[in-house]
PDB file of C-alpha atoms in Angstrom:
ATOM      1  CA  UNK A  26       0.000   0.000   0.000  1.00  0.00           C
ATOM      2  CA  UNK A  27       1.100   3.582  -0.720  1.00  0.00           C
ATOM      3  CA  UNK A  28       1.420   6.090   2.133  1.00  0.00           C
ATOM      4  CA  UNK A  29       0.482   9.780   1.711  1.00  0.00           C
ATOM      5  CA  UNK A  30       1.170  12.071   4.699  1.00  0.00           C
ATOM      6  CA  UNK A  31       0.173   9.532   7.301  1.00  0.00           C
ATOM      7  CA  UNK A  32      -2.610   8.080   5.168  1.00  0.00           C
ATOM      8  CA  UNK A  33      -2.155   4.492   4.144  1.00  0.00           C
ATOM      9  CA  UNK A  34      -3.853   4.038   0.793  1.00  0.00           C
ATOM     10  CA  UNK A  35      -5.252   0.526   0.398  1.00  0.00           C
ATOM     11  CA  UNK A  36      -5.142  -1.422  -2.857  1.00  0.00           C
ATOM     12  CA  UNK A  37      -8.944  -1.047  -2.999  1.00  0.00           C
ATOM     13  CA  UNK A  38     -11.045   1.213  -0.823  1.00  0.00           C
ATOM     14  CA  UNK A  39     -13.833  -0.780   0.837  1.00  0.00           C
ATOM     15  CA  UNK A  40     -16.357   0.013   3.550  1.00  0.00           C
ATOM     16  CA  UNK A  41     -14.045  -1.634   6.106  1.00  0.00           C
ATOM     17  CA  UNK A  42     -10.984   0.384   4.969  1.00  0.00           C
ATOM     18  CA  UNK A  43     -13.039   3.565   4.945  1.00  0.00           C
ATOM     19  CA  UNK A  44     -14.234   2.971   8.511  1.00  0.00           C
ATOM     20  CA  UNK A  45     -10.580   2.942   9.610  1.00  0.00           C
ATOM     21  CA  UNK A  46      -8.938   5.482   7.270  1.00  0.00           C
ATOM     22  CA  UNK A  47     -11.939   7.561   6.139  1.00  0.00           C
ATOM     23  CA  UNK A  48     -11.197  10.629   8.253  1.00  0.00           C
ATOM     24  CA  UNK A  49      -7.566  10.730   7.014  1.00  0.00           C
ATOM     25  CA  UNK A  50      -8.720  10.378   3.379  1.00  0.00           C
ATOM     26  CA  UNK A  51     -11.262  13.194   3.753  1.00  0.00           C
ATOM     27  CA  UNK A  52      -8.727  15.461   5.495  1.00  0.00           C
ATOM     28  CA  UNK A  53      -6.146  14.813   2.753  1.00  0.00           C
ATOM     29  CA  UNK A  54      -8.651  15.638  -0.012  1.00  0.00           C
ATOM     30  CA  UNK A  55      -9.750  18.809   1.806  1.00  0.00           C
ATOM     31  CA  UNK A  56      -6.125  19.942   2.298  1.00  0.00           C
ATOM     32  CA  UNK A  57      -5.270  19.350  -1.366  1.00  0.00           C
ATOM     33  CA  UNK A  58      -8.406  21.217  -2.493  1.00  0.00           C
ATOM     34  CA  UNK A  59      -7.636  24.273  -0.356  1.00  0.00           C
ATOM     35  CA  UNK A  60      -3.952  24.401  -1.341  1.00  0.00           C
ATOM     36  CA  UNK A  61      -4.678  24.019  -5.075  1.00  0.00           C
ATOM     37  CA  UNK A  62      -7.307  26.762  -4.967  1.00  0.00           C
ATOM     38  CA  UNK A  63      -5.139  29.126  -2.926  1.00  0.00           C
ATOM     39  CA  UNK A  64      -2.420  28.915  -5.586  1.00  0.00           C
ATOM     40  CA  UNK A  65      -4.728  29.259  -8.608  1.00  0.00           C
ATOM     41  CA  UNK A  66      -7.346  31.846  -7.566  1.00  0.00           C
ATOM     42  CA  UNK A  67      -5.174  35.030  -7.591  1.00  0.00           C
ATOM     43  CA  UNK A  68      -3.773  34.183 -11.041  1.00  0.00           C
ATOM     44  CA  UNK A  69      -7.220  33.442 -12.549  1.00  0.00           C
ATOM     45  CA  UNK A  70      -8.701  36.596 -10.952  1.00  0.00           C
ATOM     46  CA  UNK A  71      -5.891  38.795 -12.317  1.00  0.00           C
ATOM     47  CA  UNK A  72      -6.067  37.205 -15.763  1.00  0.00           C
ATOM     48  CA  UNK A  73      -9.882  37.674 -15.892  1.00  0.00           C
ATOM     49  CA  UNK A  74      -9.595  41.363 -14.958  1.00  0.00           C
ATOM     50  CA  UNK A  75      -6.879  41.892 -17.621  1.00  0.00           C
ATOM     51  CA  UNK A  76      -9.040  40.263 -20.302  1.00  0.00           C
ATOM     52  CA  UNK A  77     -12.035  42.377 -19.313  1.00  0.00           C
ATOM     53  CA  UNK A  78      -9.887  45.549 -19.392  1.00  0.00           C
ATOM     54  CA  UNK A  79      -8.843  44.791 -22.966  1.00  0.00           C
ATOM     55  CA  UNK A  80     -12.444  44.095 -23.946  1.00  0.00           C
ATOM     56  CA  UNK A  81     -13.559  47.395 -22.415  1.00  0.00           C
ATOM     57  CA  UNK A  82     -10.866  49.290 -24.350  1.00  0.00           C
ATOM     58  CA  UNK A  83     -12.104  47.649 -27.547  1.00  0.00           C
ATOM     59  CA  UNK A  84     -15.732  48.656 -26.773  1.00  0.00           C
ATOM     60  CA  UNK A  85     -14.605  52.260 -26.281  1.00  0.00           C
ATOM     61  CA  UNK A  86     -12.573  52.264 -29.527  1.00  0.00           C
ATOM     62  CA  UNK A  87     -15.521  50.933 -31.575  1.00  0.00           C
ATOM     63  CA  UNK A  88     -18.062  53.305 -30.011  1.00  0.00           C
ATOM     64  CA  UNK A  89     -15.783  56.321 -30.488  1.00  0.00           C
ATOM     65  CA  UNK A  90     -15.187  55.446 -34.144  1.00  0.00           C
ATOM     66  CA  UNK A  91     -18.944  55.213 -34.801  1.00  0.00           C
ATOM     67  CA  UNK A  92     -20.219  58.135 -32.730  1.00  0.00           C
ATOM     68  CA  UNK A  93     -21.422  60.935 -35.051  1.00  0.00           C
ATOM     69  CA  UNK A  94     -19.405  64.122 -34.744  1.00  0.00           C
ATOM     70  CA  UNK A  95     -20.812  67.637 -34.951  1.00  0.00           C
ATOM     71  CA  UNK A  96     -18.671  70.356 -36.542  1.00  0.00           C
ATOM     72  CA  UNK A  97     -18.869  73.922 -35.342  1.00  0.00           C
ATOM     73  CA  UNK A  98     -18.395  76.732 -37.882  1.00  0.00           C
ATOM     74  CA  UNK A  99     -14.767  77.175 -36.769  1.00  0.00           C
ATOM     75  CA  UNK A 100     -14.218  73.519 -37.782  1.00  0.00           C
ATOM     76  CA  UNK A 101     -14.011  72.440 -34.160  1.00  0.00           C
ATOM     77  CA  UNK A 102     -15.173  68.843 -33.699  1.00  0.00           C
ATOM     78  CA  UNK A 103     -17.361  68.206 -30.689  1.00  0.00           C
ATOM     79  CA  UNK A 104     -18.563  64.826 -29.502  1.00  0.00           C
ATOM     80  CA  UNK A 105     -21.603  65.305 -27.321  1.00  0.00           C
ATOM     81  CA  UNK A 106     -23.566  62.251 -26.210  1.00  0.00           C
ATOM     82  CA  UNK A 107     -27.040  62.187 -27.693  1.00  0.00           C
ATOM     83  CA  UNK A 108     -29.791  59.650 -26.899  1.00  0.00           C
ATOM     84  CA  UNK A 109     -29.139  58.042 -30.310  1.00  0.00           C
ATOM     85  CA  UNK A 110     -25.595  57.218 -29.175  1.00  0.00           C
ATOM     86  CA  UNK A 111     -26.902  54.696 -26.670  1.00  0.00           C
ATOM     87  CA  UNK A 112     -27.493  52.072 -29.349  1.00  0.00           C
ATOM     88  CA  UNK A 113     -23.942  52.605 -30.709  1.00  0.00           C
ATOM     89  CA  UNK A 114     -22.463  51.846 -27.281  1.00  0.00           C
ATOM     90  CA  UNK A 115     -24.728  48.887 -26.562  1.00  0.00           C
ATOM     91  CA  UNK A 116     -24.009  47.384 -29.998  1.00  0.00           C
ATOM     92  CA  UNK A 117     -20.250  47.808 -29.453  1.00  0.00           C
ATOM     93  CA  UNK A 118     -20.555  45.978 -26.104  1.00  0.00           C
ATOM     94  CA  UNK A 119     -22.422  43.033 -27.637  1.00  0.00           C
ATOM     95  CA  UNK A 120     -20.037  42.792 -30.605  1.00  0.00           C
ATOM     96  CA  UNK A 121     -16.843  42.850 -28.557  1.00  0.00           C
ATOM     97  CA  UNK A 122     -17.984  40.278 -26.020  1.00  0.00           C
ATOM     98  CA  UNK A 123     -19.218  37.957 -28.761  1.00  0.00           C
ATOM     99  CA  UNK A 124     -16.099  38.278 -30.938  1.00  0.00           C
ATOM    100  CA  UNK A 125     -13.423  38.232 -28.252  1.00  0.00           C
ATOM    101  CA  UNK A 126     -14.837  35.450 -26.134  1.00  0.00           C
ATOM    102  CA  UNK A 127     -12.981  32.697 -28.048  1.00  0.00           C
ATOM    103  CA  UNK A 128      -9.630  34.468 -27.758  1.00  0.00           C
ATOM    104  CA  UNK A 129     -10.269  35.283 -24.085  1.00  0.00           C
ATOM    105  CA  UNK A 130     -11.303  31.702 -23.319  1.00  0.00           C
ATOM    106  CA  UNK A 131      -8.043  30.381 -24.782  1.00  0.00           C
ATOM    107  CA  UNK A 132      -6.104  32.400 -22.202  1.00  0.00           C
ATOM    108  CA  UNK A 133      -8.097  30.992 -19.285  1.00  0.00           C
ATOM    109  CA  UNK A 134      -8.359  27.360 -20.374  1.00  0.00           C
ATOM    110  CA  UNK A 135      -4.778  26.340 -19.333  1.00  0.00           C
ATOM    111  CA  UNK A 136      -4.956  27.507 -15.670  1.00  0.00           C
ATOM    112  CA  UNK A 137      -8.491  26.114 -15.254  1.00  0.00           C
ATOM    113  CA  UNK A 138      -7.544  22.845 -16.914  1.00  0.00           C
ATOM    114  CA  UNK A 139      -4.524  22.623 -14.601  1.00  0.00           C
ATOM    115  CA  UNK A 140      -6.755  22.957 -11.505  1.00  0.00           C
ATOM    116  CA  UNK A 141      -9.178  20.361 -12.845  1.00  0.00           C
ATOM    117  CA  UNK A 142      -6.357  17.959 -13.757  1.00  0.00           C
ATOM    118  CA  UNK A 143      -4.877  18.323 -10.266  1.00  0.00           C
ATOM    119  CA  UNK A 144      -8.259  17.566  -8.713  1.00  0.00           C
ATOM    120  CA  UNK A 145      -8.547  14.498 -10.919  1.00  0.00           C
ATOM    121  CA  UNK A 146      -5.010  13.110 -10.570  1.00  0.00           C
ATOM    122  CA  UNK A 147      -4.574  13.773  -6.830  1.00  0.00           C
ATOM    123  CA  UNK A 148      -7.996  12.341  -5.990  1.00  0.00           C
ATOM    124  CA  UNK A 149      -7.202   9.326  -8.173  1.00  0.00           C
ATOM    125  CA  UNK A 150      -3.927   8.776  -6.307  1.00  0.00           C
ATOM    126  CA  UNK A 151      -5.691   8.909  -2.937  1.00  0.00           C
ATOM    127  CA  UNK A 152      -8.279   6.449  -4.212  1.00  0.00           C
ATOM    128  CA  UNK A 153      -5.496   4.140  -5.438  1.00  0.00           C
ATOM    129  CA  UNK A 154      -6.508   4.500  -9.095  1.00  0.00           C
ATOM    130  CA  UNK A 155      -4.578   4.926 -12.327  1.00  0.00           C
ATOM    131  CA  UNK A 156      -5.173   8.374 -13.808  1.00  0.00           C
ATOM    132  CA  UNK A 157      -3.960  10.302 -16.821  1.00  0.00           C
ATOM    133  CA  UNK A 158      -5.526  13.778 -17.120  1.00  0.00           C
ATOM    134  CA  UNK A 159      -3.915  14.174 -20.567  1.00  0.00           C
ATOM    135  CA  UNK A 160      -6.178  11.477 -21.949  1.00  0.00           C
ATOM    136  CA  UNK A 161      -9.348  12.602 -20.256  1.00  0.00           C
ATOM    137  CA  UNK A 162     -11.528  14.501 -22.749  1.00  0.00           C
ATOM    138  CA  UNK A 163     -14.071  15.343 -20.013  1.00  0.00           C
ATOM    139  CA  UNK A 164     -11.477  17.520 -18.236  1.00  0.00           C
ATOM    140  CA  UNK A 165     -10.562  19.434 -21.385  1.00  0.00           C
ATOM    141  CA  UNK A 166     -14.210  19.973 -22.348  1.00  0.00           C
ATOM    142  CA  UNK A 167     -15.270  21.123 -18.878  1.00  0.00           C
ATOM    143  CA  UNK A 168     -12.291  23.503 -18.580  1.00  0.00           C
ATOM    144  CA  UNK A 169     -13.449  25.170 -21.812  1.00  0.00           C
ATOM    145  CA  UNK A 170     -17.003  25.481 -20.436  1.00  0.00           C
ATOM    146  CA  UNK A 171     -15.755  27.220 -17.269  1.00  0.00           C
ATOM    147  CA  UNK A 172     -13.507  29.575 -19.301  1.00  0.00           C
ATOM    148  CA  UNK A 173     -16.509  30.440 -21.494  1.00  0.00           C
ATOM    149  CA  UNK A 174     -18.570  31.202 -18.396  1.00  0.00           C
ATOM    150  CA  UNK A 175     -15.924  33.529 -16.918  1.00  0.00           C
ATOM    151  CA  UNK A 176     -15.320  35.496 -20.140  1.00  0.00           C
ATOM    152  CA  UNK A 177     -18.963  35.864 -21.142  1.00  0.00           C
ATOM    153  CA  UNK A 178     -20.467  39.260 -20.304  1.00  0.00           C
ATOM    154  CA  UNK A 179     -23.081  38.638 -17.626  1.00  0.00           C
ATOM    155  CA  UNK A 180     -26.267  40.518 -16.807  1.00  0.00           C
ATOM    156  CA  UNK A 181     -24.703  42.362 -13.833  1.00  0.00           C
ATOM    157  CA  UNK A 182     -21.981  43.834 -16.061  1.00  0.00           C
ATOM    158  CA  UNK A 183     -24.461  44.651 -18.841  1.00  0.00           C
ATOM    159  CA  UNK A 184     -26.662  46.447 -16.300  1.00  0.00           C
ATOM    160  CA  UNK A 185     -23.676  48.470 -15.055  1.00  0.00           C
ATOM    161  CA  UNK A 186     -22.873  49.520 -18.644  1.00  0.00           C
ATOM    162  CA  UNK A 187     -26.514  50.517 -19.230  1.00  0.00           C
ATOM    163  CA  UNK A 188     -26.715  52.521 -15.991  1.00  0.00           C
ATOM    164  CA  UNK A 189     -23.538  54.506 -16.666  1.00  0.00           C
ATOM    165  CA  UNK A 190     -24.347  55.127 -20.358  1.00  0.00           C
ATOM    166  CA  UNK A 191     -27.943  56.246 -19.665  1.00  0.00           C
ATOM    167  CA  UNK A 192     -26.856  58.524 -16.807  1.00  0.00           C
ATOM    168  CA  UNK A 193     -24.114  60.212 -18.834  1.00  0.00           C
ATOM    169  CA  UNK A 194     -26.320  60.639 -21.923  1.00  0.00           C
ATOM    170  CA  UNK A 195     -28.864  62.403 -19.724  1.00  0.00           C
ATOM    171  CA  UNK A 196     -26.144  64.751 -18.511  1.00  0.00           C
ATOM    172  CA  UNK A 197     -25.012  65.453 -22.086  1.00  0.00           C
ATOM    173  CA  UNK A 198     -21.441  64.305 -21.539  1.00  0.00           C
ATOM    174  CA  UNK A 199     -18.915  64.015 -24.330  1.00  0.00           C
ATOM    175  CA  UNK A 200     -17.867  60.635 -25.732  1.00  0.00           C
ATOM    176  CA  UNK A 201     -14.303  60.855 -24.244  1.00  0.00           C
ATOM    177  CA  UNK A 202     -15.809  61.752 -20.857  1.00  0.00           C
ATOM    178  CA  UNK A 203     -18.107  58.720 -20.955  1.00  0.00           C
ATOM    179  CA  UNK A 204     -15.160  56.518 -21.941  1.00  0.00           C
ATOM    180  CA  UNK A 205     -13.236  57.748 -18.878  1.00  0.00           C
ATOM    181  CA  UNK A 206     -16.209  57.139 -16.547  1.00  0.00           C
ATOM    182  CA  UNK A 207     -16.815  53.640 -17.977  1.00  0.00           C
ATOM    183  CA  UNK A 208     -13.155  52.743 -17.464  1.00  0.00           C
ATOM    184  CA  UNK A 209     -13.369  53.776 -13.838  1.00  0.00           C
ATOM    185  CA  UNK A 210     -16.819  52.570 -12.766  1.00  0.00           C
ATOM    186  CA  UNK A 211     -17.118  49.339 -14.753  1.00  0.00           C
ATOM    187  CA  UNK A 212     -13.501  48.337 -14.116  1.00  0.00           C
ATOM    188  CA  UNK A 213     -13.868  49.047 -10.380  1.00  0.00           C
ATOM    189  CA  UNK A 214     -16.870  46.731 -10.250  1.00  0.00           C
ATOM    190  CA  UNK A 215     -15.058  44.094 -12.321  1.00  0.00           C
ATOM    191  CA  UNK A 216     -12.008  44.098 -10.041  1.00  0.00           C
ATOM    192  CA  UNK A 217     -14.157  43.527  -6.969  1.00  0.00           C
ATOM    193  CA  UNK A 218     -16.112  40.743  -8.691  1.00  0.00           C
ATOM    194  CA  UNK A 219     -13.133  39.021 -10.335  1.00  0.00           C
ATOM    195  CA  UNK A 220     -11.971  37.480  -7.032  1.00  0.00           C
ATOM    196  CA  UNK A 221     -15.477  36.121  -6.310  1.00  0.00           C
ATOM    197  CA  UNK A 222     -15.782  34.687  -9.817  1.00  0.00           C
ATOM    198  CA  UNK A 223     -12.262  33.196  -9.667  1.00  0.00           C
ATOM    199  CA  UNK A 224     -12.916  31.595  -6.254  1.00  0.00           C
ATOM    200  CA  UNK A 225     -16.273  30.181  -7.360  1.00  0.00           C
ATOM    201  CA  UNK A 226     -15.085  28.821 -10.714  1.00  0.00           C
ATOM    202  CA  UNK A 227     -11.746  27.487  -9.416  1.00  0.00           C
ATOM    203  CA  UNK A 228     -13.630  25.563  -6.751  1.00  0.00           C
ATOM    204  CA  UNK A 229     -15.985  24.292  -9.470  1.00  0.00           C
ATOM    205  CA  UNK A 230     -13.037  23.188 -11.637  1.00  0.00           C
ATOM    206  CA  UNK A 231     -11.389  21.321  -8.783  1.00  0.00           C
ATOM    207  CA  UNK A 232     -14.688  19.691  -7.783  1.00  0.00           C
ATOM    208  CA  UNK A 233     -15.316  18.507 -11.343  1.00  0.00           C
ATOM    209  CA  UNK A 234     -11.811  17.037 -11.540  1.00  0.00           C
ATOM    210  CA  UNK A 235     -12.335  15.148  -8.273  1.00  0.00           C
ATOM    211  CA  UNK A 236     -15.792  14.025  -9.402  1.00  0.00           C
ATOM    212  CA  UNK A 237     -14.251  12.495 -12.525  1.00  0.00           C
ATOM    213  CA  UNK A 238     -11.966  10.389 -10.313  1.00  0.00           C
ATOM    214  CA  UNK A 239     -14.880   9.445  -8.028  1.00  0.00           C
ATOM    215  CA  UNK A 240     -16.864   8.202 -11.037  1.00  0.00           C
ATOM    216  CA  UNK A 241     -13.985   5.936 -12.044  1.00  0.00           C
ATOM    217  CA  UNK A 242     -13.885   4.198  -8.650  1.00  0.00           C
ATOM    218  CA  UNK A 243     -15.324   0.671  -8.597  1.00  0.00           C
ATOM    219  CA  UNK A 244     -16.262   0.744  -4.923  1.00  0.00           C
ATOM    220  CA  UNK A 245     -17.268   4.348  -4.122  1.00  0.00           C
ATOM    221  CA  UNK A 246     -21.034   4.613  -3.579  1.00  0.00           C
ATOM    222  CA  UNK A 247     -21.713   8.033  -1.991  1.00  0.00           C
ATOM    223  CA  UNK A 248     -20.213  11.526  -1.803  1.00  0.00           C
ATOM    224  CA  UNK A 249     -20.785  14.461   0.556  1.00  0.00           C
ATOM    225  CA  UNK A 250     -19.799  18.134   0.740  1.00  0.00           C
ATOM    226  CA  UNK A 251     -17.812  19.446   3.707  1.00  0.00           C
ATOM    227  CA  UNK A 252     -16.321  22.796   4.706  1.00  0.00           C
ATOM    228  CA  UNK A 253     -18.864  25.348   3.457  1.00  0.00           C
ATOM    229  CA  UNK A 254     -20.955  26.917   6.206  1.00  0.00           C
ATOM    230  CA  UNK A 255     -23.481  28.754   4.009  1.00  0.00           C
ATOM    231  CA  UNK A 256     -26.582  26.595   3.749  1.00  0.00           C
ATOM    232  CA  UNK A 257     -28.410  28.279   0.880  1.00  0.00           C
ATOM    233  CA  UNK A 258     -32.181  28.662   1.050  1.00  0.00           C
ATOM    234  CA  UNK A 259     -32.319  29.797  -2.589  1.00  0.00           C
ATOM    235  CA  UNK A 260     -33.923  27.059  -4.713  1.00  0.00           C
ATOM    236  CA  UNK A 261     -31.291  27.656  -7.377  1.00  0.00           C
ATOM    237  CA  UNK A 262     -28.641  25.944  -5.211  1.00  0.00           C
ATOM    238  CA  UNK A 263     -30.734  23.055  -3.952  1.00  0.00           C
ATOM    239  CA  UNK A 264     -30.672  19.354  -4.743  1.00  0.00           C
ATOM    240  CA  UNK A 265     -33.183  16.841  -3.366  1.00  0.00           C
ATOM    241  CA  UNK A 266     -34.854  19.765  -1.581  1.00  0.00           C
ATOM    242  CA  UNK A 267     -31.755  20.793   0.414  1.00  0.00           C
ATOM    243  CA  UNK A 268     -28.836  23.172  -0.016  1.00  0.00           C
ATOM    244  CA  UNK A 269     -25.992  21.722  -2.106  1.00  0.00           C
ATOM    245  CA  UNK A 270     -23.608  23.146   0.529  1.00  0.00           C
ATOM    246  CA  UNK A 271     -23.020  20.509   3.165  1.00  0.00           C
ATOM    247  CA  UNK A 272     -25.226  17.981   1.358  1.00  0.00           C
ATOM    248  CA  UNK A 273     -24.518  14.439   2.557  1.00  0.00           C
ATOM    249  CA  UNK A 274     -24.539  10.984   1.040  1.00  0.00           C
ATOM    250  CA  UNK A 275     -25.439  11.691  -2.567  1.00  0.00           C
ATOM    251  CA  UNK A 276     -25.272   8.490  -4.602  1.00  0.00           C
ATOM    252  CA  UNK A 277     -22.388   8.352  -7.082  1.00  0.00           C
ATOM    253  CA  UNK A 278     -25.027   7.731  -9.768  1.00  0.00           C
ATOM    254  CA  UNK A 279     -26.387  11.237  -9.059  1.00  0.00           C
ATOM    255  CA  UNK A 280     -23.061  13.082  -9.063  1.00  0.00           C
ATOM    256  CA  UNK A 281     -23.608  14.634 -12.531  1.00  0.00           C
ATOM    257  CA  UNK A 282     -27.047  15.899 -11.478  1.00  0.00           C
ATOM    258  CA  UNK A 283     -25.481  17.489  -8.369  1.00  0.00           C
ATOM    259  CA  UNK A 284     -22.699  19.108 -10.431  1.00  0.00           C
ATOM    260  CA  UNK A 285     -25.265  20.459 -12.896  1.00  0.00           C
ATOM    261  CA  UNK A 286     -26.849  22.466 -10.047  1.00  0.00           C
ATOM    262  CA  UNK A 287     -23.508  23.479  -8.565  1.00  0.00           C
ATOM    263  CA  UNK A 288     -22.924  25.787  -5.621  1.00  0.00           C
ATOM    264  CA  UNK A 289     -23.527  29.407  -4.680  1.00  0.00           C
ATOM    265  CA  UNK A 290     -20.943  32.149  -5.490  1.00  0.00           C
ATOM    266  CA  UNK A 291     -17.890  32.003  -3.199  1.00  0.00           C
ATOM    267  CA  UNK A 292     -18.591  28.370  -2.270  1.00  0.00           C
ATOM    268  CA  UNK A 293     -15.487  26.910  -0.627  1.00  0.00           C
ATOM    269  CA  UNK A 294     -16.641  23.396   0.254  1.00  0.00           C
ATOM    270  CA  UNK A 295     -14.959  20.159  -0.796  1.00  0.00           C
ATOM    271  CA  UNK A 296     -16.634  17.133  -2.381  1.00  0.00           C
ATOM    272  CA  UNK A 297     -15.446  13.999  -0.545  1.00  0.00           C
ATOM    273  CA  UNK A 298     -16.244  10.266  -0.481  1.00  0.00           C
ATOM    274  CA  UNK A 299     -18.751   9.218   2.189  1.00  0.00           C
ATOM    275  CA  UNK A 300     -19.542   5.587   1.418  1.00  0.00           C
ATOM    276  CA  UNK A 301     -17.894   2.519  -0.133  1.00  0.00           C
ATOM    277  CA  UNK A 302     -19.070  -0.994  -0.946  1.00  0.00           C
ATOM    278  CA  UNK A 303     -17.549  -3.928   0.920  1.00  0.00           C
ATOM    279  CA  UNK A 304     -15.894  -4.924  -2.371  1.00  0.00           C
ATOM    280  CA  UNK A 305     -16.095  -4.118  -6.075  1.00  0.00           C
ATOM    281  CA  UNK A 306     -18.598  -6.944  -6.659  1.00  0.00           C
ATOM    282  CA  UNK A 307     -20.759  -6.136  -3.648  1.00  0.00           C
ATOM    283  CA  UNK A 308     -23.844  -3.928  -3.784  1.00  0.00           C
ATOM    284  CA  UNK A 309     -23.843  -3.252  -0.051  1.00  0.00           C
ATOM    285  CA  UNK A 310     -22.953   0.357   0.673  1.00  0.00           C
ATOM    286  CA  UNK A 311     -21.838   1.161   4.200  1.00  0.00           C
ATOM    287  CA  UNK A 312     -22.131   4.813   5.131  1.00  0.00           C
ATOM    288  CA  UNK A 313     -19.407   6.387   7.256  1.00  0.00           C
ATOM    289  CA  UNK A 314     -19.720   7.281  10.945  1.00  0.00           C
ATOM    290  CA  UNK A 315     -21.529  10.610  11.173  1.00  0.00           C
ATOM    291  CA  UNK A 316     -18.674  12.182  13.195  1.00  0.00           C
ATOM    292  CA  UNK A 317     -16.692  12.466   9.935  1.00  0.00           C
ATOM    293  CA  UNK A 318     -18.987  15.348   9.026  1.00  0.00           C
ATOM    294  CA  UNK A 319     -19.197  17.165  12.330  1.00  0.00           C
TER     295      UNK A 319
END
């Protein structure tokens, strides 16, 4: 058997092995999850904010190039915001975020894929399984989905754009003035949200990597979530009528359904094993002692 930081990894995890070594296995998985996320989150947050900054600059360039200019008799060009300019700005926003999303995603896929691959390979090692993230198409595909989600303009950001543009049009600001205000207000909001998004999506990437390893186990029967104290009452984050945070003993056959619902923003819990069969050819699932989840 292989030993990992005081944890003796059996050839095959069974209900009997889990009863003895379950707490050590869960602690090891939780430690790995927290360490991996702590290393990846700042990088993904910074990268996301950089990408958004470039996208915002592109929006401003397009809108400025299309905004009609009024010439005074002395041939002075003035760029005053008129109500008709609103559609120019909104169209520029939609165009840039549609066009640039592929390029932006490509920048985020490697760090997200790395987190997911670590979740998969380290969980596989602790479960005593062979694993090769390079040959796992599910990891690559899911990393691309998460990158797409991060780089896509969401409704909160759209609403912030609309609010600033409408307010400045009403005040008759110039196009350069609006550009300056957008850079400040929208970027300020993006910086504060980028850490939340990075934490949420990095946790999701790691969880999906671990889940892939769990699905490949021949004896694992149930999983649970530990370490997140927010029990959400919002139906959006509920599975089987209860909050996905801290949910216990979800059958391995339902793991994809649980992942499809996911967890609330800033979720920091860890998905861990909570039940194994007596052997790979046994249908009997023995749940762990409840103190593992206290």
